[in-house]
CSV table of C-alpha atoms in Angstrom, one decimal:
chain,number,residue,atom,x,y,z
A,230,MET,CA,185.2,191.9,-8.0
A,231,ASN,CA,185.7,191.1,-4.5
A,232,GLU,CA,182.8,191.6,-2.2
A,233,ASN,CA,183.5,193.2,1.5
A,234,SER,CA,180.7,193.5,4.1
A,235,ILE,CA,182.0,195.9,6.9
A,236,GLU,CA,180.5,196.6,10.4
A,237,ARG,CA,180.9,200.1,10.7
A,238,GLN,CA,180.1,202.7,13.8
A,239,ASP,CA,180.1,206.5,13.2
A,240,MET,CA,181.1,207.3,17.1
A,241,PRO,CA,182.0,205.3,20.2
A,242,GLU,CA,178.2,205.6,21.4
A,243,SER,CA,176.7,204.9,18.5
A,244,LYS,CA,174.9,201.8,17.1
A,245,PRO,CA,176.8,199.5,14.6
A,246,TYR,CA,175.7,199.1,11.0
A,247,ARG,CA,176.8,197.0,8.0
A,248,GLU,CA,177.7,198.2,4.7
A,249,GLU,CA,178.6,196.2,1.5
A,250,PHE,CA,181.3,197.2,-1.1
A,251,LEU,CA,182.7,195.9,-4.4
A,252,VAL,CA,186.7,196.2,-4.8
A,253,PRO,CA,188.4,195.6,-8.0
A,254,TYR,CA,190.6,192.3,-7.5
A,255,THR,CA,194.4,192.6,-8.1
A,256,PRO,CA,196.8,189.8,-7.5
A,257,SER,CA,198.4,189.8,-3.9
A,258,LEU,CA,195.7,192.3,-2.7
A,259,ASN,CA,195.3,191.9,1.2
A,260,VAL,CA,192.6,193.7,3.3
A,261,VAL,CA,194.1,197.0,3.8
A,262,GLY,CA,194.6,197.3,-0.1
A,263,ALA,CA,190.7,196.6,-0.4
A,264,LEU,CA,190.2,199.2,2.3
A,265,GLN,CA,192.3,201.6,0.6
A,266,GLU,CA,190.3,201.1,-2.7
A,267,ILE,CA,187.2,201.7,-0.6
A,268,GLN,CA,188.6,204.6,0.8
A,269,LYS,CA,189.3,206.3,-2.8
A,270,ASN,CA,185.8,205.8,-3.7
A,271,PRO,CA,183.3,205.0,-1.0
A,272,VAL,CA,180.4,203.9,-2.7
A,273,THR,CA,178.4,201.0,-1.7
A,274,LYS,CA,177.5,197.6,-3.6
A,275,SER,CA,173.9,199.3,-3.9
A,276,GLY,CA,175.5,202.4,-5.5
A,277,LYS,CA,174.9,204.7,-2.3
A,278,ARG,CA,177.5,207.1,-1.8
A,279,THR,CA,179.0,207.1,1.7
A,280,THR,CA,181.7,208.2,4.1
A,281,PRO,CA,185.3,206.4,3.8
A,282,VAL,CA,185.9,203.7,6.0
A,283,VAL,CA,187.9,204.5,8.8
A,284,TRP,CA,190.9,202.1,10.0
A,285,GLU,CA,194.3,202.1,11.7
A,286,CYS,CA,197.5,200.8,9.9
A,287,ASN,CA,201.3,201.9,10.0
A,288,CYS,CA,204.0,199.2,9.2
A,289,LEU,CA,202.1,197.1,6.7
A,290,GLU,CA,204.7,194.4,7.5
A,291,LYS,CA,202.8,192.6,10.5
A,292,VAL,CA,205.2,194.6,13.2
A,293,CYS,CA,203.3,197.2,14.5
A,294,GLY,CA,200.1,195.6,15.4
A,295,ALA,CA,197.7,198.7,14.7
A,296,CYS,CA,195.6,197.1,12.0
A,297,THR,CA,194.1,194.4,14.0
A,298,MET,CA,190.5,193.5,13.2
A,299,VAL,CA,188.0,190.7,13.0
A,300,ILE,CA,188.2,189.1,9.6
A,301,ASN,CA,185.5,186.5,9.0
A,302,GLY,CA,185.3,185.8,12.3
A,303,ARG,CA,189.0,185.7,13.4
A,304,VAL,CA,190.9,188.3,14.8
A,305,GLN,CA,194.0,188.9,12.8
A,306,GLN,CA,196.1,191.5,11.0
A,307,ALA,CA,194.4,193.0,8.1
A,308,CYS,CA,198.2,193.6,6.4
A,309,ALA,CA,198.9,190.0,6.4
A,310,ALA,CA,195.4,188.7,5.5
A,311,LEU,CA,195.3,188.2,1.8
A,312,VAL,CA,192.1,188.5,-0.5
A,313,LYS,CA,192.6,185.3,-2.1
A,314,ASN,CA,192.9,183.2,0.9
A,315,LEU,CA,189.5,184.6,2.3
A,316,LYS,CA,186.1,183.4,1.9
A,317,GLU,CA,183.5,185.9,0.4
A,318,PRO,CA,181.8,188.0,1.2
A,319,ILE,CA,184.7,189.1,3.5
A,320,HIS,CA,183.3,190.2,6.6
A,321,LEU,CA,185.4,192.8,8.6
A,322,ALA,CA,184.6,193.9,11.9
A,323,PRO,CA,186.5,195.9,14.8
A,324,ALA,CA,187.9,194.0,17.8
A,325,ARG,CA,185.4,194.9,20.3
A,326,THR,CA,187.4,193.8,23.4
A,327,PHE,CA,188.5,197.2,22.9
A,328,PRO,CA,186.6,200.6,22.9
A,329,VAL,CA,185.3,201.2,19.2
A,330,ILE,CA,186.6,205.0,18.1
A,331,ARG,CA,185.1,204.6,14.7
A,332,ASP,CA,184.3,201.8,12.3
A,333,LEU,CA,187.5,199.6,12.6
A,334,MET,CA,189.6,201.7,14.7
A,335,VAL,CA,189.8,200.8,18.1
A,336,ASP,CA,191.3,202.3,21.3
A,337,ARG,CA,194.3,199.7,22.5
A,338,SER,CA,195.0,201.7,25.6
A,339,ARG,CA,194.3,199.1,28.1
A,340,MET,CA,197.0,197.1,27.0
A,341,PHE,CA,199.3,199.9,27.2
A,342,ASP,CA,198.0,200.8,30.6
A,343,SER,CA,198.7,197.0,31.7
A,344,LEU,CA,202.4,197.3,30.6
A,345,LYS,CA,202.8,200.6,33.1
A,346,LYS,CA,201.4,198.4,35.7
A,347,ILE,CA,203.4,195.3,35.2
A,348,HIS,CA,206.6,197.8,35.1
A,349,GLY,CA,207.5,196.9,31.8
A,350,TRP,CA,210.9,198.4,31.4
A,351,VAL,CA,214.2,198.2,32.9
A,352,ASP,CA,215.3,200.7,35.4
A,353,ILE,CA,219.0,201.6,34.5
A,354,GLU,CA,220.5,204.2,32.3
A,355,GLY,CA,223.9,204.2,30.6
A,356,SER,CA,224.2,200.0,30.2
A,357,TRP,CA,225.2,200.6,26.6
A,358,ASP,CA,228.5,202.2,27.5
A,359,ASN,CA,229.6,199.6,30.2
A,360,LYS,CA,229.4,196.2,29.0
A,361,SER,CA,230.4,194.7,32.5
A,362,THR,CA,226.9,195.7,33.9
A,363,TYR,CA,225.0,193.5,31.4
A,364,PRO,CA,225.8,189.9,32.3
A,365,PRO,CA,226.1,187.3,29.6
A,366,ARG,CA,223.0,184.9,28.9
A,367,ASN,CA,222.7,181.3,28.0
A,368,PRO,CA,221.3,180.7,24.3
A,369,GLN,CA,218.1,179.2,25.7
A,370,GLU,CA,217.4,182.5,27.8
A,371,VAL,CA,218.2,184.6,24.8
A,372,ASP,CA,215.8,182.4,22.5
A,373,ILE,CA,213.1,182.8,25.1
A,374,ALA,CA,213.4,186.6,25.4
A,375,TYR,CA,213.7,187.1,21.3
A,376,GLU,CA,210.5,185.1,21.1
A,377,ILE,CA,208.5,187.1,23.8
A,378,ALA,CA,210.1,190.4,22.6
A,379,ARG,CA,208.4,190.2,19.1
A,380,CYS,CA,205.3,190.6,20.5
A,381,MET,CA,203.8,194.0,18.8
A,382,THR,CA,200.8,194.4,21.3
A,383,CYS,CA,198.3,194.2,18.5
A,384,GLY,CA,195.7,192.8,21.0
A,385,CYS,CA,194.7,189.7,19.0
A,386,CYS,CA,195.1,187.5,22.2
A,387,LEU,CA,192.9,189.6,24.1
A,388,GLU,CA,190.2,189.8,21.6
A,389,ALA,CA,190.2,185.8,21.5
A,390,CYS,CA,190.5,185.4,25.2
A,391,PRO,CA,186.9,184.8,27.0
A,392,ASN,CA,188.2,186.0,30.1
A,393,VAL,CA,188.8,189.6,28.5
A,394,GLY,CA,186.2,191.8,28.1
A,395,PRO,CA,184.5,195.1,29.2
A,396,ARG,CA,183.1,193.6,32.5
A,397,SER,CA,186.4,192.0,33.4
A,398,ASP,CA,189.6,193.4,34.9
A,399,PHE,CA,191.8,191.0,33.6
A,400,MET,CA,195.0,192.4,31.7
A,401,GLY,CA,195.1,189.6,29.1
A,402,PRO,CA,197.9,187.3,28.0
A,403,ALA,CA,200.1,189.9,26.2
A,404,PRO,CA,200.8,192.3,29.1
A,405,ILE,CA,201.0,189.7,31.5
A,406,VAL,CA,203.7,187.6,29.6
A,407,GLN,CA,205.8,190.7,29.2
A,408,ALA,CA,206.3,190.7,32.9
A,409,TYR,CA,208.1,187.2,32.2
A,410,LEU,CA,210.2,188.7,29.7
A,411,PHE,CA,211.3,191.4,32.1
A,412,ASN,CA,211.5,189.5,35.2
A,413,ASN,CA,214.3,186.9,33.1
A,414,ASN,CA,216.1,190.1,32.2
A,415,PRO,CA,219.5,190.0,34.2
A,416,LEU,CA,218.8,193.8,34.8
A,417,GLY,CA,214.9,193.8,35.0
A,418,LYS,CA,214.9,191.0,37.6
A,419,PHE,CA,215.7,193.2,40.3
A,420,ALA,CA,212.0,194.6,40.1
A,421,ALA,CA,210.9,190.9,39.6
A,422,SER,CA,209.1,190.8,42.9
A,423,ASP,CA,207.1,194.1,42.2
A,424,ARG,CA,205.8,192.6,39.0
A,425,LEU,CA,204.5,189.3,40.4
A,426,ASN,CA,202.9,191.2,43.5
A,427,VAL,CA,201.1,193.0,40.7
A,428,LEU,CA,200.0,189.9,39.0
A,429,MET,CA,198.5,188.7,42.4
A,430,GLU,CA,196.0,191.6,42.3
A,431,LYS,CA,192.4,191.7,40.9
A,432,GLY,CA,192.9,191.5,37.0
A,433,GLY,CA,196.1,189.4,37.1
A,434,ILE,CA,197.3,186.2,36.6
A,435,THR,CA,194.7,184.4,38.6
A,436,SER,CA,192.0,185.8,36.0
A,437,CYS,CA,193.4,183.5,33.3
A,438,GLY,CA,191.0,180.6,32.4
A,439,ASN,CA,193.6,178.8,30.6
A,440,SER,CA,191.6,178.6,27.3
A,441,GLN,CA,194.5,178.5,25.0
A,442,ASN,CA,192.7,181.1,22.3
A,443,CYS,CA,195.7,183.0,22.6
A,444,VAL,CA,198.2,180.8,21.4
A,445,GLU,CA,195.9,180.1,18.3
A,446,VAL,CA,195.7,183.6,17.2
A,447,CYS,CA,198.9,184.9,18.0
A,448,PRO,CA,200.4,186.5,14.8
A,449,LYS,CA,204.1,185.9,16.2
A,450,ASN,CA,203.6,182.5,17.2
A,451,ILE,CA,204.5,183.1,20.8
A,452,LYS,CA,204.1,180.2,23.5
A,453,LEU,CA,201.6,182.4,25.5
A,454,THR,CA,200.2,179.7,27.6
A,455,THR,CA,203.8,178.4,28.4
A,456,TYR,CA,205.0,181.6,29.7
A,457,LEU,CA,201.6,182.0,31.7
A,458,ALA,CA,201.9,178.8,33.2
A,459,GLN,CA,205.7,179.4,34.3
A,460,LEU,CA,204.5,182.9,35.7
A,461,ASN,CA,201.9,181.1,37.7
A,462,ARG,CA,204.4,179.3,39.4
A,463,ASP,CA,206.4,182.4,40.2
A,464,VAL,CA,203.5,184.2,41.7
A,465,ASN,CA,202.6,181.1,43.8
A,466,LYS,CA,206.3,181.2,45.0
A,467,GLN,CA,206.4,184.8,45.6
A,468,ALA,CA,203.0,184.8,47.5
A,469,LEU,CA,204.8,182.0,49.9
A,470,LYS,CA,207.9,184.3,50.3
A,471,ASN,CA,205.7,187.2,51.0
A,472,ILE,CA,204.0,185.2,53.9
A,473,PHE,CA,207.4,184.2,55.6
A,474,ASP,CA,208.8,187.8,55.0
A,475,LYS,CA,206.3,189.3,57.2
């Protein structure tokens, strides 16, 4: 049997509390599987009947980012966290950088709102019909684009960042680095100055403290601080350009 200690919260405004559960061990059991076992029979370690634990998951392949939670003090994906690799009792808690909806389920809207703010898309239609509209790219650019595009907006980097929180406007590494992705797209670069100007505003790149926690927890191993540094340089160039263009 595996012992799980879960930080629960009944409503967004409720106080958190902990409940402990015992889960039958099976080979290759991950944290999502353990939560599913608890959901089948929500009885605490002491034998008390309780409500099923609420969490979020979708792909179960470390692609969607929905199952982000804090496991034994480290933010990570529950679908990729194998029970055999975790020290017991396994402590589960919500990623409290985000508003808690219930139990382990959080609202990641702040990241999606930030993606809108940095204009995280390309303003063009029909490019798939006309290959001449999409210039060829060198292999290095393609490798960088592929790496950043793997971001699943899971929120691990925001949870680990000491500069992100309820009292801070800092967007966080994930949405800011997406600006670098679109600024280096042959078609997205036409809105590059707009993105860089947004990053100069409150909550933009100047709020980054370079703690490097984001790189340590990124489940996709994206070199976030490398691209943040490059963006910082681009922002400074844009600021000078703005001065001389007045």
